[in-house]
XYZ file of C-alpha atoms in Angstrom:
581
model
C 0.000 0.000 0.000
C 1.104 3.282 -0.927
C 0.625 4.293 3.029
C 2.703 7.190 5.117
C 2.242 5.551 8.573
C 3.244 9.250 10.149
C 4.907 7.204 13.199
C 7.829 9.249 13.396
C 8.456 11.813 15.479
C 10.125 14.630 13.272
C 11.259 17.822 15.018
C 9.191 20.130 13.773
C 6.205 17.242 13.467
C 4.413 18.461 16.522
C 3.684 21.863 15.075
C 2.549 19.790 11.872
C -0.358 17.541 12.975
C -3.283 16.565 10.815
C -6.877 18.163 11.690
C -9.493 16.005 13.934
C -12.443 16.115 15.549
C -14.786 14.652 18.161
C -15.896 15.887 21.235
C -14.050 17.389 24.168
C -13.376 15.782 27.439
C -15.675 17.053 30.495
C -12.065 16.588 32.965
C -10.742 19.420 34.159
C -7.624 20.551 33.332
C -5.536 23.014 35.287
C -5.529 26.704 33.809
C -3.688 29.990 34.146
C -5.611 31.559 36.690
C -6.761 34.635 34.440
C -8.506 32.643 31.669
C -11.961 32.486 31.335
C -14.697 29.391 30.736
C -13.902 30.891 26.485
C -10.452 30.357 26.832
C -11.071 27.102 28.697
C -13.499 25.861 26.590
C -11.138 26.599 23.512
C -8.022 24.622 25.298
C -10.517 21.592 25.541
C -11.221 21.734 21.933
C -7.760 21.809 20.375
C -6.776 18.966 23.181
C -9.720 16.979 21.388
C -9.098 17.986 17.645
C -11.932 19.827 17.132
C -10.176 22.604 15.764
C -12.440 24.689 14.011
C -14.312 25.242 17.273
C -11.300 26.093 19.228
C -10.219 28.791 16.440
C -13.450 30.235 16.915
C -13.284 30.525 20.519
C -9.767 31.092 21.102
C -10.417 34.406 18.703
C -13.124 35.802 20.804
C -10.506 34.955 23.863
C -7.802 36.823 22.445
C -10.128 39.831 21.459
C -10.258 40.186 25.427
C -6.016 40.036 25.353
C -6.049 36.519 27.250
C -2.404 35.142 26.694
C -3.492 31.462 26.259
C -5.570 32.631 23.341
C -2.434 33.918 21.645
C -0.750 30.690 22.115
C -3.727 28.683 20.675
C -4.163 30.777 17.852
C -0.399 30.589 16.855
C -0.790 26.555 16.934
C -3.583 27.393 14.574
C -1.867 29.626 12.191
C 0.817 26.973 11.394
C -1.363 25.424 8.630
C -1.952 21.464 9.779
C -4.927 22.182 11.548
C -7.453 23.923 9.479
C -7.433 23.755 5.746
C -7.078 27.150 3.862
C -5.774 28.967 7.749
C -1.847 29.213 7.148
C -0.060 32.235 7.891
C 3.826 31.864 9.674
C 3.493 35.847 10.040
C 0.702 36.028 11.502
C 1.254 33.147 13.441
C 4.458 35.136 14.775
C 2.246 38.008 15.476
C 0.535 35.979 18.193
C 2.939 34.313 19.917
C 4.498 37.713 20.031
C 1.419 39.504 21.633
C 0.366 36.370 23.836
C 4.134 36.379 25.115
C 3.586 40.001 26.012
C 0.519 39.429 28.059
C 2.779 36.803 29.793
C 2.230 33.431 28.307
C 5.379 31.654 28.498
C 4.385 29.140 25.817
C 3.941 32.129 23.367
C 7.029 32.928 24.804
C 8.730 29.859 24.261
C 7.337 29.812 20.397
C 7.981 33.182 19.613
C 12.099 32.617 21.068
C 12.392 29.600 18.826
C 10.933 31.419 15.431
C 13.130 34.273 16.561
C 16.387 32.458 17.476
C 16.095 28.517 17.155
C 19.810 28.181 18.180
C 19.293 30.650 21.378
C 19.160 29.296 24.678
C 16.956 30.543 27.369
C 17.109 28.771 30.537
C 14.766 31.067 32.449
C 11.941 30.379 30.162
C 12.366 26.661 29.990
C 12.405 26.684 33.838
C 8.924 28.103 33.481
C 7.673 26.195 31.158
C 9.040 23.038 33.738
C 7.087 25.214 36.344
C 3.505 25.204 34.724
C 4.400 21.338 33.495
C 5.001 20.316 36.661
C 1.522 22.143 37.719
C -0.123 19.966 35.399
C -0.361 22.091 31.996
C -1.093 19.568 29.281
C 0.160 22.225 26.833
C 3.321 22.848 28.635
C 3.695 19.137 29.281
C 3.754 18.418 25.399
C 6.135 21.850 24.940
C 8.302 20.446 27.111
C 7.994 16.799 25.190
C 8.729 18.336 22.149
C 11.849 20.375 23.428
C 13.667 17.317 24.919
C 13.059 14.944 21.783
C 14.342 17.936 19.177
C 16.922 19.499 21.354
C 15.792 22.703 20.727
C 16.738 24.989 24.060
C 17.910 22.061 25.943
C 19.984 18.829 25.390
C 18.041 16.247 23.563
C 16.517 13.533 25.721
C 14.378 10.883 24.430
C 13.120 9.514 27.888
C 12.679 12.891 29.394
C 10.688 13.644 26.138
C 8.578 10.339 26.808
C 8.199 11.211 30.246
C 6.693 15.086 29.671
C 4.878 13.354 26.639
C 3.215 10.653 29.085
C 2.114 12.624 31.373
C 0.264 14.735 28.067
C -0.912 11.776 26.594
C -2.439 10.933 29.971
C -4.162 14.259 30.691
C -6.344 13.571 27.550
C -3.770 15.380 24.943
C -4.830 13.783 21.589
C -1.785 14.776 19.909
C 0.395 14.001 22.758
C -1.266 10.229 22.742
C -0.410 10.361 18.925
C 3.578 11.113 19.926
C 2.832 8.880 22.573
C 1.791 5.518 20.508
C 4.784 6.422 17.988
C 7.535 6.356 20.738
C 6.038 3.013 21.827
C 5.944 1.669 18.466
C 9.704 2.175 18.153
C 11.125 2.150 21.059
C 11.981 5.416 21.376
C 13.252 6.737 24.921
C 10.705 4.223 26.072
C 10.459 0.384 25.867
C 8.993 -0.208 22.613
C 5.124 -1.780 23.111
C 3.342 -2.551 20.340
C 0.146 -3.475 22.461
C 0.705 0.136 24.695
C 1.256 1.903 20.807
C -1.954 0.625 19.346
C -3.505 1.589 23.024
C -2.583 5.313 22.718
C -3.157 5.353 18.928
C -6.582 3.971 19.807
C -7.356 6.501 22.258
C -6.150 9.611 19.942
C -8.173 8.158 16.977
C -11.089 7.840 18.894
C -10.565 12.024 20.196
C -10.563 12.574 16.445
C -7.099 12.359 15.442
C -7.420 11.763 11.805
C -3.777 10.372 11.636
C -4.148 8.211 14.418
C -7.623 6.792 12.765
C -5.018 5.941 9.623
C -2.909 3.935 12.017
C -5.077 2.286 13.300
C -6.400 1.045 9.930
C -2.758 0.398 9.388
C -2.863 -2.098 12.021
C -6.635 -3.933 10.713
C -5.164 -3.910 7.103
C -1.921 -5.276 8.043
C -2.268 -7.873 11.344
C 0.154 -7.968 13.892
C 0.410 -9.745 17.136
C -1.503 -6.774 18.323
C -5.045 -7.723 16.155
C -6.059 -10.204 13.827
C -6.067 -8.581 9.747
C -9.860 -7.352 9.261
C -9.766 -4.879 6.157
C -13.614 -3.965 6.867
C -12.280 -2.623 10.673
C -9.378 -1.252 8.220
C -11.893 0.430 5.947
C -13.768 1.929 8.953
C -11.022 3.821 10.474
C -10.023 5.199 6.793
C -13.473 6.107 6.219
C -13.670 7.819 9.714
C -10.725 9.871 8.764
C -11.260 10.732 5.223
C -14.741 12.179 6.069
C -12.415 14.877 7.776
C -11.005 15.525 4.601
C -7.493 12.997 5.011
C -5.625 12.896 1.653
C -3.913 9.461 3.065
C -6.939 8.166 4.016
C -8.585 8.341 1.158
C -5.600 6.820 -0.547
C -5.582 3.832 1.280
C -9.550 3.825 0.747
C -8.400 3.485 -3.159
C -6.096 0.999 -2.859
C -8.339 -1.000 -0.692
C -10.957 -0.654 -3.751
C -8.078 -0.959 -6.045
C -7.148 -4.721 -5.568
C -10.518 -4.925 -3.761
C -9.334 -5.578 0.124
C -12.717 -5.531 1.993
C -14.732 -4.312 -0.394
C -15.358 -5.550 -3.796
C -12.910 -5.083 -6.072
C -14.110 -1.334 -7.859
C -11.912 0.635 -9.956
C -13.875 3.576 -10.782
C -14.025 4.040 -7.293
C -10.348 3.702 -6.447
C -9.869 5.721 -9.236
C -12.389 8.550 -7.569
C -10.443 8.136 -4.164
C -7.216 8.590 -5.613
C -7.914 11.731 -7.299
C -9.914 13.494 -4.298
C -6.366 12.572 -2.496
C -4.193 13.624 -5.357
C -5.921 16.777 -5.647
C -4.729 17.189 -1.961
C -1.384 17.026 -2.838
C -1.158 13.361 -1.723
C 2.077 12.675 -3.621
C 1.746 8.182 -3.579
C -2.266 9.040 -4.721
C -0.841 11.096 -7.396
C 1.501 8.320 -8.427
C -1.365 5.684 -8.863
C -3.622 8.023 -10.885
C -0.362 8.108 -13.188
C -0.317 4.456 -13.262
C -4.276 4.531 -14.010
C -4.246 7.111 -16.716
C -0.882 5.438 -18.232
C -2.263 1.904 -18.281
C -6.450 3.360 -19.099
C -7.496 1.946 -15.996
C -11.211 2.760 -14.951
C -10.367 5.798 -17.496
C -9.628 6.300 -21.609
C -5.565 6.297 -21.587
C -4.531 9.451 -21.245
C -0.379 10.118 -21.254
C 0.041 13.400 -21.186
C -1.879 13.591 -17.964
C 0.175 10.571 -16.604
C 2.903 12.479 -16.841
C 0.931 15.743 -15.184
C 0.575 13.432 -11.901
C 3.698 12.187 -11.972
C 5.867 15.168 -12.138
C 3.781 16.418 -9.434
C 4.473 13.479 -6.968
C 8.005 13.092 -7.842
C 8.488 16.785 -7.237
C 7.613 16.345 -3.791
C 10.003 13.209 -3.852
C 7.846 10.297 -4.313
C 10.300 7.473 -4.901
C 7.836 5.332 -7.366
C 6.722 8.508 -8.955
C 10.278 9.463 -9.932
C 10.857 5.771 -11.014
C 8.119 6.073 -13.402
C 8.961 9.440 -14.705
C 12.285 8.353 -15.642
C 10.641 4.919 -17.762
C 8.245 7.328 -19.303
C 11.632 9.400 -20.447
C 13.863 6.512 -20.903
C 10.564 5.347 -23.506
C 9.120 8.198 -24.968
C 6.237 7.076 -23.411
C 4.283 10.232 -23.137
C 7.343 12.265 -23.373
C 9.711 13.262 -26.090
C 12.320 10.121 -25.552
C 14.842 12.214 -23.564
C 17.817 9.607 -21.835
C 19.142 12.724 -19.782
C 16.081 13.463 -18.557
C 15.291 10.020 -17.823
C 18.931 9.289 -15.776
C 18.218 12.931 -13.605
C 14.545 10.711 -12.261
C 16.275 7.512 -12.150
C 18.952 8.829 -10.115
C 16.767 10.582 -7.765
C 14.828 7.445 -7.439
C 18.076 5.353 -7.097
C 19.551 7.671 -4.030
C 16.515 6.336 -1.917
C 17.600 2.884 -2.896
C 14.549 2.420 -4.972
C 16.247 -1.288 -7.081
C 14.141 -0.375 -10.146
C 15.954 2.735 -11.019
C 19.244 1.095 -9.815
C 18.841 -1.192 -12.393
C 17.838 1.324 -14.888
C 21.226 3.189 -14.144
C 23.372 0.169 -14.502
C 21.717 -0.247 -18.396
C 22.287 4.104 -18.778
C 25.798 3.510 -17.478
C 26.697 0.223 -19.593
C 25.801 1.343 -22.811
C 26.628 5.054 -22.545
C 22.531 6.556 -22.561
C 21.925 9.833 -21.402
C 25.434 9.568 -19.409
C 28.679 9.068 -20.320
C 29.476 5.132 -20.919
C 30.918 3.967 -17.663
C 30.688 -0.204 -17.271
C 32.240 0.082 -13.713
C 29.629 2.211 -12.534
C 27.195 0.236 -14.622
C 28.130 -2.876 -12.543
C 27.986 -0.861 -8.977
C 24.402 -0.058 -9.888
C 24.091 -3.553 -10.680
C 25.254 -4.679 -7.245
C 23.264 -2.587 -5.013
C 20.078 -3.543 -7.148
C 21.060 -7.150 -6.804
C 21.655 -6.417 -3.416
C 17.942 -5.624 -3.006
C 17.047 -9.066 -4.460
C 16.234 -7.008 -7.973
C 16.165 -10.402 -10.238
C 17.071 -8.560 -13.637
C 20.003 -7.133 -11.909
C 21.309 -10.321 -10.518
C 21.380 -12.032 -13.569
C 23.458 -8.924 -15.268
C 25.693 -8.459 -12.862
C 26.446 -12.252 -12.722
C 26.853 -11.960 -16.544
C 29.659 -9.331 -16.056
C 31.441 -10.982 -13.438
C 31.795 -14.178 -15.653
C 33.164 -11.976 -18.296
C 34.860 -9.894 -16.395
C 33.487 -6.395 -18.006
C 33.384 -3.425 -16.106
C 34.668 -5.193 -12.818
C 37.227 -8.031 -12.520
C 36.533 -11.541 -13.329
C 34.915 -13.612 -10.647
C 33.789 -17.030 -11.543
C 33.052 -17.751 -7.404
C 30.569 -14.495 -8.009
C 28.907 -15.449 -11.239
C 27.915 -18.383 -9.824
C 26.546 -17.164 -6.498
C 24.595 -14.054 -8.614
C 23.473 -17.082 -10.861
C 22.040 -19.271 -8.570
C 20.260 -16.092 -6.635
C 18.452 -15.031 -9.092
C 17.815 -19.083 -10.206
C 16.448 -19.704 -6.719
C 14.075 -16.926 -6.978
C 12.542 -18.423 -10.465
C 14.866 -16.481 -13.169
C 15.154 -19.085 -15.982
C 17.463 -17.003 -17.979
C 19.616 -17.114 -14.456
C 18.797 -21.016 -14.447
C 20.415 -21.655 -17.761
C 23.480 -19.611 -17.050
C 23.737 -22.088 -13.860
C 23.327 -24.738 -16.633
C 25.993 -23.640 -18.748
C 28.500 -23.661 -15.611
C 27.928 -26.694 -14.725
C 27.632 -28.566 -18.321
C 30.975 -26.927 -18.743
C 32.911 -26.972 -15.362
C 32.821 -23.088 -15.922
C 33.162 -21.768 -12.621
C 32.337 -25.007 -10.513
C 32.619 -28.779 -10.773
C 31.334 -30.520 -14.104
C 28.415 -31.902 -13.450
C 25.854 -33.011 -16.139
C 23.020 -34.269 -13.903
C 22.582 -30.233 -12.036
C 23.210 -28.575 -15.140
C 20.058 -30.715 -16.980
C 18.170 -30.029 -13.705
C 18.919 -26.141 -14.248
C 18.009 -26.469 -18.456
C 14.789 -27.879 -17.477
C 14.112 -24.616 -15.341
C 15.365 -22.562 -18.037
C 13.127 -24.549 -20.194
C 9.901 -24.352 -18.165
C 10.327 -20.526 -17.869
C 10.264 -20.324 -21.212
C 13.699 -20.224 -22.347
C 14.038 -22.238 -25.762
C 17.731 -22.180 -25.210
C 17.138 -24.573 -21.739
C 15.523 -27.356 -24.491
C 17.955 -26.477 -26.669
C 20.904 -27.127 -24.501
C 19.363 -30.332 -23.274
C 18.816 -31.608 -26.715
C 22.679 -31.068 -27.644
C 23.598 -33.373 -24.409
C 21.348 -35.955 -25.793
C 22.589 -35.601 -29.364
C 26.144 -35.690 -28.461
C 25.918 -37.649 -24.887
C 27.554 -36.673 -21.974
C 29.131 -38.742 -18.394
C 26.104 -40.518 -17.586
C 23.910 -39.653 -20.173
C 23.657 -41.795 -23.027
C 22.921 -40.848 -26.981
C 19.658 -40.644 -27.647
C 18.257 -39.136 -31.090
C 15.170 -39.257 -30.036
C 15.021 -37.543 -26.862
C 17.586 -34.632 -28.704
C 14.772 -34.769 -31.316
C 12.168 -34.091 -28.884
C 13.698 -31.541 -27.091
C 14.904 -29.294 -30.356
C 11.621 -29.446 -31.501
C 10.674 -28.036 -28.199
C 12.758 -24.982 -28.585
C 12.476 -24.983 -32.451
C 8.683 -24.472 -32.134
C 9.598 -21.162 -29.781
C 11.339 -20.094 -32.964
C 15.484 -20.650 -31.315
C 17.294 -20.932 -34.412
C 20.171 -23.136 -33.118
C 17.080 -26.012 -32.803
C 16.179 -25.249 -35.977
C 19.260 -25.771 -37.584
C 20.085 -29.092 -35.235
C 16.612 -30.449 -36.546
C 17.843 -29.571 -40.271
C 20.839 -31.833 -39.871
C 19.152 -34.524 -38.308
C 16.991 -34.502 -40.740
C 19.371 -34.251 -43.621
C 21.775 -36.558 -42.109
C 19.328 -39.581 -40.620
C 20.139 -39.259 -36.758
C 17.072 -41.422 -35.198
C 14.730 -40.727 -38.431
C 15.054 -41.655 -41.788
C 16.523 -38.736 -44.293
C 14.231 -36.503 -45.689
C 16.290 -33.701 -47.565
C 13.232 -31.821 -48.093
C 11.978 -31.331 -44.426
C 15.839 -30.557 -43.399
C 15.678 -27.478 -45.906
C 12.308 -26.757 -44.243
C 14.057 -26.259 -40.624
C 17.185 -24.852 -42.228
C 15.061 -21.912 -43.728
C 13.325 -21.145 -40.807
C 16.913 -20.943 -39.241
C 18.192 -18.895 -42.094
C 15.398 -16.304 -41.430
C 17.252 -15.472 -38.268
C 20.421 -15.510 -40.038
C 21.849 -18.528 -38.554
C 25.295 -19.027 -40.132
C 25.297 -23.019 -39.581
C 22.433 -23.426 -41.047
C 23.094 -20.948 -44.111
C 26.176 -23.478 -44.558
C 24.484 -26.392 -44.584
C 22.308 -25.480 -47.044
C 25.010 -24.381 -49.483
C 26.601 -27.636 -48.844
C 23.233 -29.597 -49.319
C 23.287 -27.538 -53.085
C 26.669 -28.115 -53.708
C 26.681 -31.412 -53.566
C 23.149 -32.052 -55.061
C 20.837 -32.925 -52.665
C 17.997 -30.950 -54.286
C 18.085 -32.443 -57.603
C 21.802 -31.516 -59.526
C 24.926 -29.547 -57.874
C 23.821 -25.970 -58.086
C 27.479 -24.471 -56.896
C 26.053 -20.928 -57.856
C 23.117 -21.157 -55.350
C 25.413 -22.860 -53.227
C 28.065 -19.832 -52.976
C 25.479 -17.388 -52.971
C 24.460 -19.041 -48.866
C 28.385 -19.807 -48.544
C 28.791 -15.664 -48.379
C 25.861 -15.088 -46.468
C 27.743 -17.469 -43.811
C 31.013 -16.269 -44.066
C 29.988 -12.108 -43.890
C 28.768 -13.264 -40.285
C 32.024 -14.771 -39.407
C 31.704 -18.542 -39.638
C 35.030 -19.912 -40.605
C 33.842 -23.292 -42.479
C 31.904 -21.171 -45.058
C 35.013 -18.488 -45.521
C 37.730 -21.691 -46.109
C 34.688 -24.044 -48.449
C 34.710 -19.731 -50.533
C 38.237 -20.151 -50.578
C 38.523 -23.492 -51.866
C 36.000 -23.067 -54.650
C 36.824 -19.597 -55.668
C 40.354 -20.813 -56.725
């Protein structure tokens, strides 16, 4: 799932929380002595997400210059909270006036936007004061301060301590921080049971990013609660009524491969947009995918390529994967290979395997960057590393050739047999070559058929092909047998491999396990020749030279001797030389 499980605590996350709502708590909570029931009344609302409510209030509060109104406003103004209220100046403005009237939160706030590297001892001491007095808000200030080591000396289990006691007075965002540090095990004892219990308890306060864990947990299944994607589709619903761009991403992808719901994807497609339209940069990737591939929608390229610019601007690892195919293909795009390298490298730095790979192709043959095998083969690596199948198999090519990095027939083999073991046939018959040859490790027929017959089954005519030529020619333990080589060229001559082609041809023409039949050996031989297959050109000039098709035709003949020979293959150059004299 293309899913942002927000379970980190970032410095500056805090200020940054999603919007909720639900209703406020009826506890009491200890306030500076000169706010009013408003001022109250809007503490309890931003404690319980309900943030629209608390704006409201907290801006009647302020109009009578109470300090605590400043400070809530400020949290406000930072943009997280309310859609379409963003304003760092103004939210600078209030801290600044609240800190005036004596609010040493707005204090604290308006210090760090002022001077973030300035310490101020006397103001954390009262911020300490009023936490220690039991203000939630200065109890998560405080939380925040020792986990970013802003003003004081970073301390994770000082911040889970102030952050506790938060959580515990009924501070939804606090019990969001809360069920993150307990999730990882930061400056607390990770608790996967205690994190779902204080992601629970925001998410039910409203907090729409808590809701999405907690449908992280249904869709997913953990030792914490059995896997239950309608529970999983509740919580997303709950928090994409509140207008949550990942929520209603996950909602698509739930419809998308139909996880709880019945499989719908007009409706994933409408989910992802609403998200995408957001600014949800993974929903904007998959409505890429949808209007690339005309999924639920007529194909549409150009505005593939709209969505995923836009999520691989905000650095979308898939999205700047695809962006750099769509280059690297034209597809959509002018074909640009510069273009493409800038995405895949992007993509590539965040270890994304795909691009990796991509790379290692740019660097090898010299696209869109300057030709560089050795850096071609390092791309290789980390892909493989990744257990990237396609660049396994290339970079076990290049160590048993030994271009771009140094010969390394121990590393072929273990590249080989990685990839094999994960279902690569083209891997499997380069395992079968190594060991029909004793190329790299012991000879040993028996593994290499074993491997051919993988390469075979994945489709890989040259794995029948291979087999066929041990049965032809037999091998240690393996005894001739025309008709089994028969049976396994035809194998890999019906998936159009040449080589079979031209082995049929000669059986044909010569009698190995059937009776000669000149006729159906030129048959093969021509379908071989269509792929240019320089044996098989040969054997048909010899089959005209010496008359098979009626009387010697030497012109015909020489006329498939020099196709041969202008590919190389010697016995056609020396039977030219012979007959030109």
């Amino acid at each position: 799932m293309e899913e942002e499980k927000n379970n980190k605590l970032h410095v500056l996350e805090r200020e940054k929380e999603g919007a909720c709502t639900e209703g406020s708590s009826s506890k009491t909570r200890l306030l500076k002595e000169q706010d009013d029931d408003l001022c109250a009344l809007a503490q309890e609302k931003f404690w319980h997400c309900d943030y629209e409510a608390a704006f409201s209030l907290a801006k009647k509060a302020a109009q009578k210059e109470e300090g605590r109104a400043f400070y809530i406003l400020g949290k406000l103004y930072n943009g997280m909270f309310i859609d379409g209220v963003e304003n760092k100046t103004q939210q600078k403005k209030y801290y600044r006036k609240g800190s005036e009237l004596g609010d040493c939160l707005c204090s604290l706030w308006y210090s760090i936007l002022e001077k973030p590297d300035y310490g101020n001892p006397a103001l954390i001491e009262k911020v300490r004061s009023l936490a220690e007095a039991g203000d939630v808000f200065a109890q998560y200030e405080l939380s925040f301060l020792y986990y970013s080591g802003i003003m004081v000396v970073a301390d994770l289990p000082e911040s889970a301590k102030w952050c506790s006691l938060a959580a515990e007075g009924g501070y939804a965002l606090a019990q969001f921080d809360l069920a993150g540090l307990y999730e990882n095990g930061w400056g607390i004892n990770a608790d996967k049971k205690k994190a779902f219990y204080w992601y629970e308890r925001a998410a039910n306060s409203g907090h729409i990013e808590a809701q999405c864990r907690i449908g992280d947990f249904y869709f997913e299944g953990n030792e914490i609660v059995v896997q239950d994607y309608e529970k999983a589709k509740l919580w997303y619903e709950r928090a994409a009524q509140k207008g949550s761009a990942l929520a209603l991403c996950n909602l698509g992808y739930l419809y998308d491969n139909g996880y709880g719901v019945e499989k719908n994807l007009e409706t994933a497609f409408s989910y992802y947009e609403k998200s995408a339209q957001k600014g949800h940069a993974p929903a904007q990737c998959n409505l890429g995918i949808m209007y690339e591939m005309g999924i639920s929608v007529a194909e549409d390229l150009p505005q593939a390529i709209e969505w995923y610019k836009k999520s691989a601007q905000q650095g979308f690892v898939a999205a700047q994967y695809y962006l750099g195919r769509s280059y690297d293909m034209g597809h959509g795009v002018k074909r640009d290979f510069k273009e493409a390298a800038k995405w895949y490298h992007r993509a590539a730095e965040k270890s994304d395997a795909r691009s990796q790979f991509a790379l290692g192709t740019m660097y090898d043959r010299g696209l869109g960057v300057k030709q560089d095998v050795a850096r071609a083969a390092d791309f290789y690596k980390m892909a493989a590393e990744q257990d990237y199948i396609p660049a396994q198999f290339e970079l076990a090519k290049m160590y048993k050739a030994g271009d771009g990095i140094k010969k390394d027939d121990a590393a072929a083999l273990k590249w080989f047999k990685r990839a094999a073991e994960q279902g690569d046939p083209y891997s499997a018959f380069g395992l079968g070559y190594i060991y029909e040859h004793g190329d790299g490790a012991p000879q040993d027929i028996a593994e290499a058929m074993q491997w051919y017959e993988k390469a075979a089954a994945g489709d890989v005519a040259e794995g029948n092909y291979a087999i066929g030529m041990i049965y032809l020619n037999g091998a240690e333990k393996v005894k001739k047998d025309y008709q089994k080589a028969m049976s396994y060229f035809k194998k890999a001559a019906e998936k159009n491999d040449p080589q079979a082609q031209c082995s049929l041809g000669s059986m044909y023409e010569n009698g190995y396990g059937v009776e000669k039949d000149y006729e159906v050996a030129r048959q093969w031989y021509e379908k071989a020749i269509l792929q240019n297959e320089p044996t098989a050109l040969y054997n048909m000039g010899e089959m005209y030279a010496c008359g098979f098709f009626g009387k010697e035709d030497l012109q015909t003949a020489c006329g498939y001797m020099e196709r041969a020979a202008k590919y190389g293959y010697f016995p056609a150059q020396k039977w030219l030389e012979e007959h030109k004299k």
